Amino acid sequence: MIRVMLCGAADTRQVQDAFVQTVTAFGGVPWHFLNGTVNYINSASSDWEQNSRATVQEADVCVFVIVEEIGRITWETEVTAALLAGKPFLVLCLHPTYERYLVLDAAFPPPASLDSLPEDRRELVRTLREIEQERQLTAVPFGYGQFEEILRRELSKLFDIALGQMEERNRRKSIRPLLNAPARLTMTDLKAAQDIAVDEWEDKQVRKAALRALAVRQALDAETLHSLLASGEQGVLRTTVELLADLHPVRPPDPALLEHVVAMANASDDVGIPRRLIPVLLAMDLPRGIEALALLDMDDTGSKRRLAAILEAHEDAIARGGLQTAVASLLEKCLSQTSEADWKTRCRAYLARLGSTPALPALPDPEY
């Protein structure tokens, strides 16, 4: 059964009964420190924060409640633990307390000092500012006698989101076998394949299979392509570059896109990106590819060798297109001295500075 944890200061006892009734009606198990349903170990090293953190780890949903008081462990430990663990959670605040915060927040806008306020008011403003302004979380107000209704409504929203994600997961699983048969993918399937391709949490092999299917069907929109070109997964980014001609089938290709891809390759530490990009750009459009490659950094020997070879392979087409001058410039870049990496340049400069630093005079021996 779903385990729902009520988190807050001691004054959450005012809503405890409504919390228990609502969670039980959902078929869940209510947890709250006031009734002893927290994980704990009694020992010489017992720690309430550690106990709270452990309970959050095992809860399925956390409900953070502000009645009037601010619980230190709740907002310093439990919220952070829930965020780090990726736990779904709600933040509920008694309406008069929330109104008090709004008034004080307007009266003492940052960076105005809160020192003139009583301690409980300072903590209220600081906590709700952290929730709404820094962490950009949503605090839902509730009135007296409305806690049960508001909690039921907000829990229902979480379940609706969870069901939607389960539906999406099932839909993705259903099309995975079809990724190796792209012709069978419907328009709905192709949209799901795009979602898979850009999902940084998805298995990279599945993402690459989705990319290959989208390339075969030439069914990738420009926004998704730009997202893929910014992927942090090396294998997915390399595959995107390799399939760029089919992922962007517009001919002639958009020069802005080609410049963007070259800039991405220049910024990458992966030498495999420019090496893969060189033949793709020339295959997409020879004149525009040559123009874009003029912007490519040529520090990598492998990229130079590959560019020289593929330009020679296109020798006849280059002559027919009157592109000899531009190609000659590229070939000169290929033959240029390999420049040192920035770190080597800085290292040599630092070494030179060390050599020019005058020696410090020796300190006299201490007298005993």
XYZ file of C-alpha atoms in Angstrom:
368
model
C 0.000 0.000 0.000
C 1.065 3.576 -0.580
C 2.856 5.171 2.379
C 2.061 8.862 2.902
C 4.171 10.840 5.373
C 2.892 13.974 7.122
C 5.767 16.386 7.763
C 5.682 19.592 9.792
C 5.985 21.152 13.223
C 4.226 19.897 16.331
C 1.122 21.988 15.544
C 0.309 19.653 12.644
C -1.562 17.669 15.299
C -4.448 20.022 14.378
C -4.749 18.310 10.988
C -3.528 14.857 11.981
C -6.963 13.237 12.237
C -8.053 14.630 8.863
C -4.752 13.451 7.356
C -5.217 9.910 8.701
C -8.822 9.715 7.492
C -7.995 10.966 4.011
C -4.970 8.729 3.477
C -6.798 5.689 4.855
C -9.739 6.366 2.535
C -7.250 6.305 -0.361
C -6.135 2.858 0.786
C -2.833 4.235 2.018
C -0.834 4.010 5.225
C -0.485 7.346 7.108
C 2.882 8.112 8.684
C 3.412 10.898 11.218
C 5.974 11.400 13.987
C 3.241 12.293 16.502
C 1.823 8.769 16.360
C 5.245 7.087 16.286
C 5.153 5.984 12.659
C 8.694 7.028 11.774
C 11.762 4.896 11.322
C 14.104 5.150 14.259
C 16.901 3.367 16.091
C 17.373 4.047 19.795
C 21.068 4.154 20.570
C 23.765 6.364 22.016
C 24.080 7.986 18.576
C 20.354 8.486 17.909
C 19.624 11.436 15.650
C 16.159 12.803 14.840
C 17.334 14.236 11.544
C 18.739 10.878 10.482
C 15.475 9.174 11.495
C 13.438 11.708 9.515
C 15.671 11.347 6.480
C 15.332 7.556 6.585
C 11.535 7.806 6.846
C 11.351 10.122 3.845
C 13.420 7.597 1.862
C 10.860 4.860 2.547
C 7.704 6.976 2.122
C 5.939 7.011 -1.240
C 4.502 10.523 -0.886
C 5.381 13.346 1.533
C 2.860 15.977 2.633
C 4.586 19.070 4.084
C 2.199 21.176 6.140
C 2.591 24.641 7.648
C -0.084 25.485 10.195
C 1.576 28.327 12.104
C 4.911 27.053 13.338
C 7.953 26.201 11.201
C 9.543 22.833 11.957
C 13.327 23.045 11.598
C 13.848 19.362 10.754
C 11.020 19.467 8.215
C 12.370 22.364 6.180
C 16.095 21.799 6.659
C 16.216 18.010 6.355
C 13.021 16.376 5.104
C 12.369 18.666 2.113
C 15.958 18.294 0.935
C 15.784 14.507 1.370
C 12.553 14.367 -0.651
C 14.014 16.478 -3.455
C 17.222 14.441 -3.654
C 15.287 11.165 -3.648
C 12.848 12.391 -6.293
C 9.878 11.774 -4.016
C 6.511 13.229 -5.043
C 5.336 15.657 -2.395
C 2.799 18.359 -1.559
C 3.216 21.618 0.343
C 0.080 22.801 2.155
C -0.156 26.000 4.213
C -2.979 27.267 6.443
C -4.610 30.172 4.609
C -4.276 32.825 7.371
C -0.602 31.876 7.754
C -0.069 32.164 4.019
C -1.796 35.561 3.969
C 0.482 36.697 6.794
C 3.488 35.664 4.735
C 2.258 37.608 1.690
C 1.835 40.764 3.761
C 5.289 40.438 5.340
C 6.936 39.546 2.036
C 5.518 42.722 0.473
C 6.488 44.844 3.489
C 10.080 43.523 3.586
C 11.068 42.877 -0.039
C 14.580 41.466 -0.535
C 17.202 42.549 0.298
C 15.460 44.314 3.203
C 16.454 42.896 6.587
C 13.962 40.803 8.556
C 15.741 41.356 11.868
C 13.017 43.648 13.213
C 10.437 40.846 12.995
C 9.809 38.323 15.766
C 11.681 35.045 15.226
C 8.582 33.049 14.244
C 7.674 35.635 11.581
C 11.240 35.671 10.240
C 11.220 31.892 9.901
C 7.834 31.985 8.173
C 9.010 34.491 5.558
C 12.355 32.766 5.014
C 10.774 29.331 4.669
C 8.031 30.318 2.237
C 10.457 32.441 0.222
C 12.717 29.427 -0.093
C 9.763 27.253 -1.108
C 8.217 29.589 -3.671
C 10.935 31.965 -4.813
C 14.153 29.946 -4.577
C 13.007 26.368 -5.138
C 9.954 27.509 -7.193
C 7.675 24.983 -5.527
C 3.928 25.471 -5.144
C 2.401 25.967 -1.694
C -1.356 25.282 -1.632
C -3.359 27.234 0.992
C -6.142 25.515 2.941
C -8.758 26.973 5.262
C -9.965 25.805 8.650
C -12.069 22.695 8.137
C -10.854 22.310 4.541
C -7.689 20.283 5.075
C -9.294 16.934 4.265
C -10.889 18.257 1.062
C -7.707 20.020 -0.132
C -5.496 17.029 0.682
C -7.835 14.669 -1.178
C -7.838 16.963 -4.204
C -4.050 17.371 -4.292
C -3.387 13.659 -3.780
C -5.775 12.949 -6.650
C -3.699 15.273 -8.854
C -0.552 13.326 -7.978
C -2.253 10.038 -8.809
C -3.496 11.481 -12.106
C 0.067 12.513 -13.007
C 1.371 9.082 -11.968
C -1.234 7.319 -14.116
C -0.320 9.531 -17.060
C 3.351 8.629 -16.666
C 2.470 4.940 -16.418
C 0.440 5.248 -19.600
C 3.371 6.965 -21.333
C 5.777 4.267 -20.138
C 3.488 1.508 -21.396
C 3.081 3.286 -24.731
C 6.854 3.536 -25.113
C 7.304 -0.129 -24.303
C 4.708 -1.060 -26.896
C 6.591 0.656 -29.740
C 10.091 -0.542 -28.840
C 9.760 -3.740 -30.927
C 8.636 -1.578 -33.873
C 11.720 0.635 -33.841
C 13.548 -1.980 -35.889
C 10.711 -1.876 -38.450
C 10.242 1.876 -38.997
C 7.748 1.428 -41.841
C 5.210 0.051 -39.341
C 5.296 3.130 -37.096
C 2.150 5.265 -37.091
C 2.222 9.034 -36.648
C 1.444 8.519 -32.964
C 4.306 6.035 -32.725
C 6.683 8.503 -34.377
C 5.752 11.154 -31.801
C 6.505 8.636 -29.042
C 9.822 7.823 -30.753
C 10.756 11.516 -30.612
C 9.925 11.583 -26.902
C 12.146 8.537 -26.370
C 15.003 10.041 -28.384
C 15.199 13.245 -26.313
C 14.625 11.627 -22.908
C 17.976 11.855 -21.095
C 16.759 9.260 -18.540
C 15.902 6.664 -21.161
C 18.275 3.798 -21.973
C 20.750 5.079 -24.569
C 20.412 2.019 -26.796
C 16.660 2.540 -27.002
C 17.216 6.229 -27.750
C 19.611 5.371 -30.564
C 17.124 2.862 -31.994
C 14.460 5.575 -31.927
C 16.843 7.949 -33.721
C 17.550 5.424 -36.462
C 13.819 4.832 -36.962
C 13.145 8.566 -37.139
C 15.975 8.958 -39.652
C 14.508 6.268 -41.906
C 11.089 7.936 -41.761
C 12.596 11.453 -41.891
C 10.173 12.375 -39.134
C 12.067 14.620 -36.730
C 11.029 18.221 -36.120
C 13.563 21.052 -35.851
C 13.025 21.660 -32.124
C 13.672 18.023 -31.281
C 16.783 18.002 -33.476
C 18.233 20.968 -31.591
C 17.496 19.201 -28.303
C 19.350 16.121 -29.511
C 22.332 18.216 -30.583
C 22.541 19.394 -26.966
C 22.352 15.886 -25.478
C 24.738 15.056 -22.679
C 24.851 11.393 -23.740
C 27.885 10.914 -25.998
C 26.503 7.947 -27.917
C 23.214 9.714 -28.668
C 24.996 12.875 -29.812
C 27.313 10.905 -32.093
C 24.348 9.049 -33.590
C 22.513 12.322 -34.158
C 25.485 13.703 -36.079
C 25.877 10.521 -38.142
C 22.171 10.600 -39.114
C 21.950 14.367 -39.562
C 21.344 14.163 -43.315
C 18.168 12.129 -42.766
C 17.121 13.831 -39.547
C 17.232 17.154 -41.448
C 16.094 16.143 -44.968
C 15.409 19.704 -46.184
C 17.488 20.489 -49.285
C 19.327 22.716 -49.510
C 19.932 22.490 -45.760
C 19.417 25.473 -43.494
C 22.788 27.300 -43.278
C 21.978 28.389 -39.707
C 21.617 24.748 -38.691
C 24.938 23.820 -40.303
C 26.672 26.674 -38.471
C 25.023 25.577 -35.231
C 26.244 21.996 -35.665
C 29.794 23.164 -36.407
C 29.745 25.415 -33.324
C 28.555 22.437 -31.267
C 31.412 20.312 -32.649
C 33.933 23.058 -31.856
C 32.699 23.222 -28.272
C 32.800 19.451 -27.791
C 35.700 17.621 -26.149
C 34.785 14.509 -28.154
C 36.942 14.328 -31.292
C 34.489 11.787 -32.666
C 31.938 14.546 -33.266
C 33.869 16.597 -35.877
C 35.211 13.424 -37.501
C 31.635 12.196 -38.031
C 30.373 15.624 -39.032
C 32.787 16.221 -41.931
C 31.410 13.626 -44.403
C 27.813 14.358 -43.351
C 28.017 18.077 -44.144
C 29.521 17.447 -47.563
C 26.924 14.788 -48.323
C 24.062 17.125 -47.392
C 25.168 19.926 -49.719
C 28.655 20.322 -51.154
C 28.859 24.147 -51.433
C 27.150 24.827 -48.090
C 29.040 21.992 -46.457
C 32.372 23.461 -47.561
C 31.254 26.893 -46.330
C 30.298 25.457 -42.922
C 33.517 23.433 -42.627
C 35.525 26.635 -43.006
C 34.260 27.412 -39.467
C 35.371 24.054 -38.051
C 38.363 24.052 -35.700
C 41.184 21.965 -37.157
C 43.207 21.043 -34.077
C 42.572 17.317 -34.416
C 44.881 15.422 -36.780
C 42.228 12.788 -37.445
C 39.728 15.441 -38.557
C 42.316 16.962 -40.903
C 43.117 13.597 -42.443
C 39.446 12.776 -42.917
C 38.639 16.169 -44.440
C 41.544 15.982 -46.889
C 40.530 12.500 -48.016
C 36.869 13.298 -48.531
C 37.611 16.539 -50.373
C 39.812 14.576 -52.761
C 36.989 12.071 -53.244
C 34.744 14.971 -54.318
C 37.358 16.427 -56.668
C 35.227 16.228 -59.817
C 32.145 17.735 -58.169
C 34.295 20.514 -56.678
C 35.658 21.355 -60.127
C 32.180 21.372 -61.669
C 30.916 23.655 -58.936
C 33.824 26.087 -59.187
C 34.641 25.563 -55.517
C 38.422 25.257 -55.932
C 39.309 28.439 -54.044
C 37.263 27.534 -50.964
C 38.573 23.973 -51.001
C 42.174 25.161 -51.341
C 41.673 27.202 -48.173
C 40.401 24.113 -46.362
C 43.311 22.012 -47.573
C 45.749 24.645 -46.298
C 44.108 24.317 -42.884
C 44.603 20.556 -43.119
C 48.321 21.038 -43.784
C 48.842 23.664 -41.099
C 50.822 22.944 -37.953
C 48.695 21.291 -35.335
C 48.036 23.899 -32.683
C 48.602 23.024 -29.071
C 45.682 22.604 -26.772
C 44.808 25.616 -24.649
C 45.936 23.891 -21.467
C 49.409 23.321 -22.933
C 49.681 26.968 -23.936
C 48.713 28.103 -20.448
C 51.080 25.547 -18.911
C 54.024 26.821 -20.986
C 53.196 30.426 -20.111
C 53.044 29.548 -16.411
C 56.369 27.699 -16.682
C 57.912 30.760 -18.303
C 56.608 32.971 -15.510
C 58.077 30.625 -12.942
C 61.454 30.831 -14.662
C 61.373 34.640 -14.628
C 60.460 34.901 -10.945
C 63.418 36.174 -8.922
C 64.611 33.796 -6.245
C 63.578 34.718 -2.728
C 66.436 35.471 -0.313
C 67.294 32.637 2.022
C 66.066 33.052 5.582
C 68.789 33.263 8.252
C 69.255 30.267 10.447
C 67.408 30.611 13.745
C 69.547 31.245 16.732
C 69.296 28.827 19.568
